[in-house]
Short mmCIF file of C-alpha atoms and ligand atoms in Angstrom, two decimals:
data_model
loop_
_atom_site.label_atom_id
_atom_site.label_comp_id
_atom_site.label_asym_id
_atom_site.label_seq_id
_atom_site.Cartn_x
_atom_site.Cartn_y
_atom_site.Cartn_z
CA UNK A 1 8.05 -10.16 21.01
CA UNK A 2 4.62 -11.32 23.14
CA UNK A 3 1.16 -11.42 21.31
CA UNK A 4 0.83 -8.88 23.68
CA UNK A 5 3.08 -6.52 22.89
CA UNK A 6 1.95 -6.83 19.20
CA UNK A 7 -1.95 -6.62 20.11
CA UNK A 8 -1.39 -3.56 22.12
CA UNK A 9 0.46 -1.81 19.11
CA UNK A 10 -1.49 -2.69 16.47
CA UNK A 11 -4.60 -1.03 18.60
CA UNK A 12 -2.32 2.26 18.33
CA UNK A 13 -1.38 1.73 14.43
CA UNK A 14 -5.12 1.87 14.01
CA UNK A 15 -5.59 4.94 16.34
CA UNK A 16 -2.76 6.63 14.58
CA UNK A 17 -4.31 6.00 11.00
CA UNK A 18 -7.18 7.36 12.30
CA UNK A 19 -6.04 10.63 13.74
CA UNK A 20 -3.90 11.11 10.46
CA UNK A 21 -6.87 10.16 8.38
CA UNK A 22 -8.95 13.43 9.87
CA UNK A 23 -5.90 15.37 10.00
CA UNK A 24 -5.18 15.21 6.35
CA UNK A 25 -9.03 15.57 5.38
CA UNK A 26 -8.89 19.15 7.60
CA UNK A 27 -5.26 20.18 6.39
CA UNK A 28 -6.06 19.49 2.15
CA UNK A 29 -4.61 22.55 1.73
CA UNK A 30 -1.01 21.44 2.27
CA UNK A 31 -1.47 19.49 -1.09
CA UNK A 32 -0.30 23.59 -2.78
CA UNK A 33 2.52 23.43 -0.64
CA UNK A 34 4.73 20.54 -3.05
CA UNK A 35 8.24 20.10 -3.88
CA UNK A 36 9.62 17.51 -6.16
CA UNK A 37 12.25 15.20 -4.49
CA UNK A 38 13.16 13.27 -8.46
CA UNK A 39 11.30 13.03 -11.61
CA UNK A 40 7.95 12.46 -11.04
CA UNK A 41 8.07 11.60 -7.22
CA UNK A 42 6.79 15.10 -4.74
CA UNK A 43 6.36 15.55 -1.18
CA UNK A 44 4.00 18.19 0.53
CA UNK A 45 3.86 19.53 3.79
CA UNK A 46 1.23 16.85 4.66
CA UNK A 47 3.96 13.89 4.11
CA UNK A 48 6.37 15.42 6.53
CA UNK A 49 4.03 16.42 8.81
CA UNK A 50 1.79 13.50 9.27
CA UNK A 51 5.25 11.62 9.00
CA UNK A 52 6.62 13.56 12.06
CA UNK A 53 2.86 12.89 13.94
CA UNK A 54 2.85 9.47 13.61
CA UNK A 55 6.66 8.71 14.50
CA UNK A 56 5.92 10.90 17.70
CA UNK A 57 2.96 9.04 18.76
CA UNK A 58 5.28 5.39 18.29
CA UNK A 59 7.90 6.94 20.03
CA UNK A 60 5.45 8.23 23.23
CA UNK A 61 3.71 4.92 23.65
CA UNK A 62 6.68 2.40 22.36
CA UNK A 63 10.15 4.33 23.21
CA UNK A 64 12.67 2.95 21.13
CA UNK A 65 10.72 1.01 18.85
CA UNK A 66 12.66 1.37 15.32
CA UNK A 67 10.75 3.44 12.31
CA UNK A 68 11.43 3.35 8.96
CA UNK A 69 8.95 5.65 6.74
CA UNK A 70 9.52 7.46 3.34
CA UNK A 71 10.16 10.85 4.13
CA UNK A 72 12.27 10.32 7.48
CA UNK A 73 14.19 6.89 6.83
CA UNK A 74 15.14 5.26 9.35
CA UNK A 75 15.91 1.71 10.33
CA UNK A 76 15.65 -0.48 6.96
CA UNK A 77 16.15 -3.86 7.68
CA UNK A 78 16.29 -4.87 11.60
CA UNK A 79 14.27 -7.91 12.68
CA UNK A 80 11.27 -5.58 14.21
CA UNK A 81 10.21 -2.55 12.90
CA UNK A 82 7.27 -0.47 12.09
CA UNK A 83 7.26 0.83 7.83
CA UNK A 84 5.28 3.75 7.81
CA UNK A 85 3.90 5.83 4.40
CA UNK A 86 2.19 9.05 5.52
CA UNK A 87 0.62 9.82 2.28
CA UNK A 88 0.75 6.46 -0.30
CA UNK A 89 -0.72 7.97 -3.13
CA UNK A 90 0.88 11.68 -3.00
CA UNK A 91 0.49 12.32 -6.46
CA UNK A 92 -3.87 12.38 -6.42
CA UNK A 93 -3.14 14.14 -2.39
CA UNK A 94 -1.23 16.54 -4.68
CA UNK A 95 -4.29 17.03 -7.51
CA UNK A 96 -7.12 16.21 -5.07
CA UNK A 97 -8.05 13.06 -6.86
CA UNK A 98 -9.48 10.88 -3.78
CA UNK A 99 -7.46 7.96 -3.61
CA UNK A 100 -4.80 8.51 -0.90
CA UNK A 101 -3.77 7.08 1.88
CA UNK A 102 -2.00 6.12 4.93
CA UNK A 103 -0.22 3.40 5.25
CA UNK A 104 1.27 1.38 9.00
CA UNK A 105 2.76 -1.85 9.00
CA UNK A 106 4.82 -3.50 11.54
CA UNK A 107 7.40 -6.38 10.84
CA UNK A 108 9.16 -8.80 13.21
CA UNK A 109 11.44 -11.77 13.21
CA UNK A 110 8.45 -14.02 11.50
CA UNK A 111 7.60 -11.36 8.96
CA UNK A 112 4.25 -8.85 8.73
CA UNK A 113 2.67 -8.73 11.51
CA UNK A 114 -0.04 -6.36 10.84
CA UNK A 115 -0.94 -3.79 8.84
CA UNK A 116 -3.31 -0.40 8.74
CA UNK A 117 -4.37 1.47 5.77
CA UNK A 118 -6.95 4.25 6.25
CA UNK A 119 -8.50 6.24 3.28
CA UNK A 120 -9.62 9.33 4.43
CA UNK A 121 -11.66 10.81 1.76
CA UNK A 122 -13.58 7.26 1.75
CA UNK A 123 -14.12 6.99 5.63
CA UNK A 124 -12.52 3.45 5.30
CA UNK A 125 -9.90 1.98 7.40
CA UNK A 126 -8.98 -1.71 6.30
CA UNK A 127 -7.15 -3.21 8.83
CA UNK A 128 -5.45 -6.81 9.45
CA UNK A 129 -3.46 -9.05 12.09
CA UNK A 130 -1.37 -12.00 11.27
CA UNK A 131 -3.04 -15.16 11.61
CA UNK A 132 -6.83 -13.39 11.94
CA UNK A 133 -8.44 -12.17 9.11
CA UNK A 134 -8.87 -8.84 7.53
CA UNK A 135 -11.28 -6.01 8.03
CA UNK A 136 -12.71 -2.98 6.42
CA UNK A 137 -14.07 -0.81 9.53
CA UNK A 138 -14.64 -3.78 11.42
CA UNK A 139 -16.27 -5.70 9.27
CA UNK A 140 -14.58 -8.93 7.99
CA UNK A 141 -13.86 -8.79 4.46
CA UNK A 142 -12.46 -11.63 1.65
CA UNK A 143 -10.77 -11.82 -1.56
CA UNK A 144 -13.11 -12.89 -4.37
CA UNK A 145 -12.05 -16.49 -5.27
CA UNK A 146 -14.58 -16.79 -7.43
CA UNK A 147 -12.13 -18.30 -9.99
CA UNK A 148 -14.11 -16.18 -13.33
CA UNK A 149 -11.62 -13.69 -13.90
CA UNK A 150 -13.46 -12.51 -16.56
CA UNK A 151 -15.66 -10.42 -15.28
CA UNK A 152 -13.42 -8.56 -12.52
CA UNK A 153 -11.33 -5.63 -13.01
CA UNK A 154 -7.23 -5.70 -12.72
CA UNK A 155 -5.64 -2.38 -11.03
CA UNK A 156 -2.49 -2.35 -13.23
CA UNK A 157 -0.22 1.09 -12.65
CA UNK A 158 2.52 0.95 -15.76
CA UNK A 159 6.12 2.51 -14.30
CA UNK A 160 5.42 5.97 -14.63
CA UNK A 161 8.77 7.24 -13.28
CA UNK A 162 10.57 4.19 -15.46
CA UNK A 163 9.75 5.38 -18.87
CA UNK A 164 12.27 2.90 -20.35
CA UNK A 165 10.33 0.21 -19.13
CA UNK A 166 6.94 1.26 -20.19
CA UNK A 167 7.10 -1.07 -23.62
CA UNK A 168 7.39 -4.40 -21.55
CA UNK A 169 4.86 -3.09 -19.11
CA UNK A 170 2.54 -2.31 -21.81
CA UNK A 171 2.87 -5.51 -23.67
CA UNK A 172 2.11 -7.43 -20.51
CA UNK A 173 -1.11 -4.96 -19.68
CA UNK A 174 -2.04 -6.15 -23.31
CA UNK A 175 -2.24 -10.03 -21.98
CA UNK A 176 -4.23 -8.89 -18.95
CA UNK A 177 -7.16 -7.57 -21.42
CA UNK A 178 -7.64 -11.34 -22.16
CA UNK A 179 -8.30 -12.83 -19.20
CA UNK A 180 -10.26 -10.14 -17.10
CA UNK A 181 -12.79 -7.61 -17.70
CA UNK A 182 -11.13 -3.98 -18.10
CA UNK A 183 -8.62 -2.16 -16.18
CA UNK A 184 -7.91 0.70 -13.21
CA UNK A 185 -5.30 2.62 -12.40
CA UNK A 186 -5.03 3.94 -8.77
CA UNK A 187 -1.96 5.31 -7.80
CA UNK A 188 -1.47 4.34 -4.50
CA UNK A 189 -0.17 0.74 -3.84
CA UNK A 190 -1.53 0.51 -0.71
CA UNK A 191 -5.13 0.85 -1.86
CA UNK A 192 -4.78 -1.18 -4.69
CA UNK A 193 -3.84 -4.08 -2.68
CA UNK A 194 -6.84 -3.42 -0.14
CA UNK A 195 -9.22 -3.64 -2.82
CA UNK A 196 -7.77 -6.73 -4.17
CA UNK A 197 -8.33 -7.82 -0.46
CA UNK A 198 -12.00 -6.64 -0.64
CA UNK A 199 -12.98 -8.42 -3.78
CA UNK A 200 -13.01 -4.90 -5.34
CA UNK A 201 -10.41 -6.51 -8.03
CA UNK A 202 -8.71 -9.50 -8.47
CA UNK A 203 -5.48 -8.38 -9.58
CA UNK A 204 -2.70 -6.00 -8.90
CA UNK A 205 0.36 -5.61 -10.66
CA UNK A 206 2.90 -2.72 -10.32
CA UNK A 207 6.89 -2.53 -10.38
CA UNK A 208 9.47 -0.49 -8.55
CA UNK A 209 8.01 -0.05 -5.49
CA UNK A 210 9.16 0.21 -2.03
CA UNK A 211 8.71 -1.61 0.93
CA UNK A 212 6.29 0.61 2.60
CA UNK A 213 4.09 1.82 -0.25
CA UNK A 214 2.98 -2.14 0.25
CA UNK A 215 3.94 -3.49 3.60
CA UNK A 216 0.47 -2.97 5.39
CA UNK A 217 -1.48 -3.62 2.22
CA UNK A 218 0.46 -6.85 1.90
CA UNK A 219 -0.41 -8.60 5.13
CA UNK A 220 -4.60 -7.03 4.51
CA UNK A 221 -4.41 -9.23 0.59
CA UNK A 222 -3.28 -12.24 2.46
CA UNK A 223 -5.63 -12.17 5.71
CA UNK A 224 -8.11 -12.00 3.57
CA UNK A 225 -7.60 -15.02 1.56
CA UNK A 226 -5.47 -13.72 -1.19
CA UNK A 227 -1.75 -14.12 -2.46
CA UNK A 228 0.96 -11.87 -2.78
CA UNK A 229 4.33 -12.55 -4.47
CA UNK A 230 7.16 -10.39 -4.75
CA UNK A 231 8.78 -10.80 -8.22
CA UNK A 232 11.64 -8.73 -6.40
CA UNK A 233 13.21 -8.86 -3.52
CA UNK A 234 14.94 -5.47 -3.39
CA UNK A 235 12.60 -3.52 -0.77
CA UNK A 236 13.82 -0.47 -2.44
CA UNK A 237 12.77 -1.84 -5.87
CA UNK A 238 9.59 -4.33 -5.44
CA UNK A 239 7.86 -5.76 -8.72
CA UNK A 240 4.44 -7.20 -6.90
CA UNK A 241 1.68 -9.26 -8.17
CA UNK A 242 -1.22 -9.76 -5.91
CA UNK A 243 -4.63 -11.21 -6.33
CA UNK A 244 -7.22 -13.50 -5.14
CA UNK A 245 -6.19 -17.46 -4.23
CA UNK A 246 -8.02 -18.46 -7.40
CA UNK A 247 -6.43 -16.09 -9.62
CA UNK A 248 -2.83 -16.16 -8.56
CA UNK A 249 -1.61 -18.85 -10.93
CA UNK A 250 -3.20 -17.32 -13.70
CA UNK A 251 -2.37 -13.96 -13.29
CA UNK A 252 1.08 -15.06 -12.59
CA UNK A 253 1.07 -16.91 -15.95
CA UNK A 254 0.17 -13.75 -17.30
CA UNK A 255 2.98 -11.59 -16.67
CA UNK A 256 5.69 -14.21 -17.70
CA UNK A 257 3.25 -14.44 -21.21
P1 2AM B 1 3.95 7.36 -2.82
O1 2AM B 1 2.49 7.90 -3.23
O2 2AM B 1 4.30 6.80 -1.57
O3 2AM B 1 5.26 8.22 -3.34
C1 2AM B 1 1.74 5.01 -7.59
O4 2AM B 1 1.83 3.64 -8.75
C2 2AM B 1 2.65 4.23 -6.36
O5 2AM B 1 3.98 4.68 -6.41
C3 2AM B 1 2.37 4.94 -5.33
O6 2AM B 1 1.96 3.49 -3.73
C4 2AM B 1 3.38 5.41 -4.58
O7 2AM B 1 3.28 6.25 -3.33
C5 2AM B 1 4.83 4.88 -5.34
N1 2AM B 1 5.58 5.37 -5.45
C6 2AM B 1 5.02 6.95 -5.98
N2 2AM B 1 6.85 7.54 -6.48
C7 2AM B 1 7.74 6.61 -6.49
C8 2AM B 1 8.96 6.24 -5.95
N3 2AM B 1 10.51 7.49 -6.18
N4 2AM B 1 9.59 5.05 -5.70
C9 2AM B 1 8.49 4.26 -5.41
N5 2AM B 1 7.59 4.74 -5.31
C10 2AM B 1 6.98 5.53 -5.63
CA1 CA B 2 4.37 8.55 0.22
#
């Protein structure tokens, strides 16, 4: 696709993310309409409503574009597709914890082309287009490349849906304490990636994610100067390590032990 076509999709993605953000802020009461999809895996009326809105807007502007989303599935591996998560951090939304996001990405034959992550409660929108840098509310952002991780945060999220994997993760988590100041666990993969992108944390490590949780955030980290390694390549089970470029080797060594 010509760059013009991609840029108009990027513009649309930013508009949609803002609309979805306003909708979620004014419909937070929908958090009470929760259903359980699987153990520790929930969906609210808001997840479905927002995915419907996003699909409608894409369909109106670009009929025929394949869309892959968490709630309604769709195209999983074509050459070009939208990858959307209407609410990343559903448990946060459900419990009124403020860290939930709307995540919209686009992938073409060269890989991930752009990503937009809106954070309704913080009135923040992160976005990045391949080769053009990463932005937070219009200002360019960069990873923390100071190289000294001892005063920075690592975002570590134990595998809460796979308790059999907890022990191994906690051993790795213990090693992280040797190289960083402290640990946080946000509960939205998209937001965790954005926090690495803008230097609020220097590392993020989580396992067993889906591509829609992290596609937009991956572009944003890379365009902010950081590095992302996918430690597994199954898009329904992604183990992800993201950090500043300066800290990436140290991070991978810490995971490997
Ligand atoms: P979600 O809120 O869209 O479900 C929190 O650790 C991260 O894990 C969030 O990005 C969350 O996305 C994701 N997550 C929650 N349940 C999941 C599941 N069953 N499979 C994969 N990722 C999930
Ligand atoms: Ca979701």
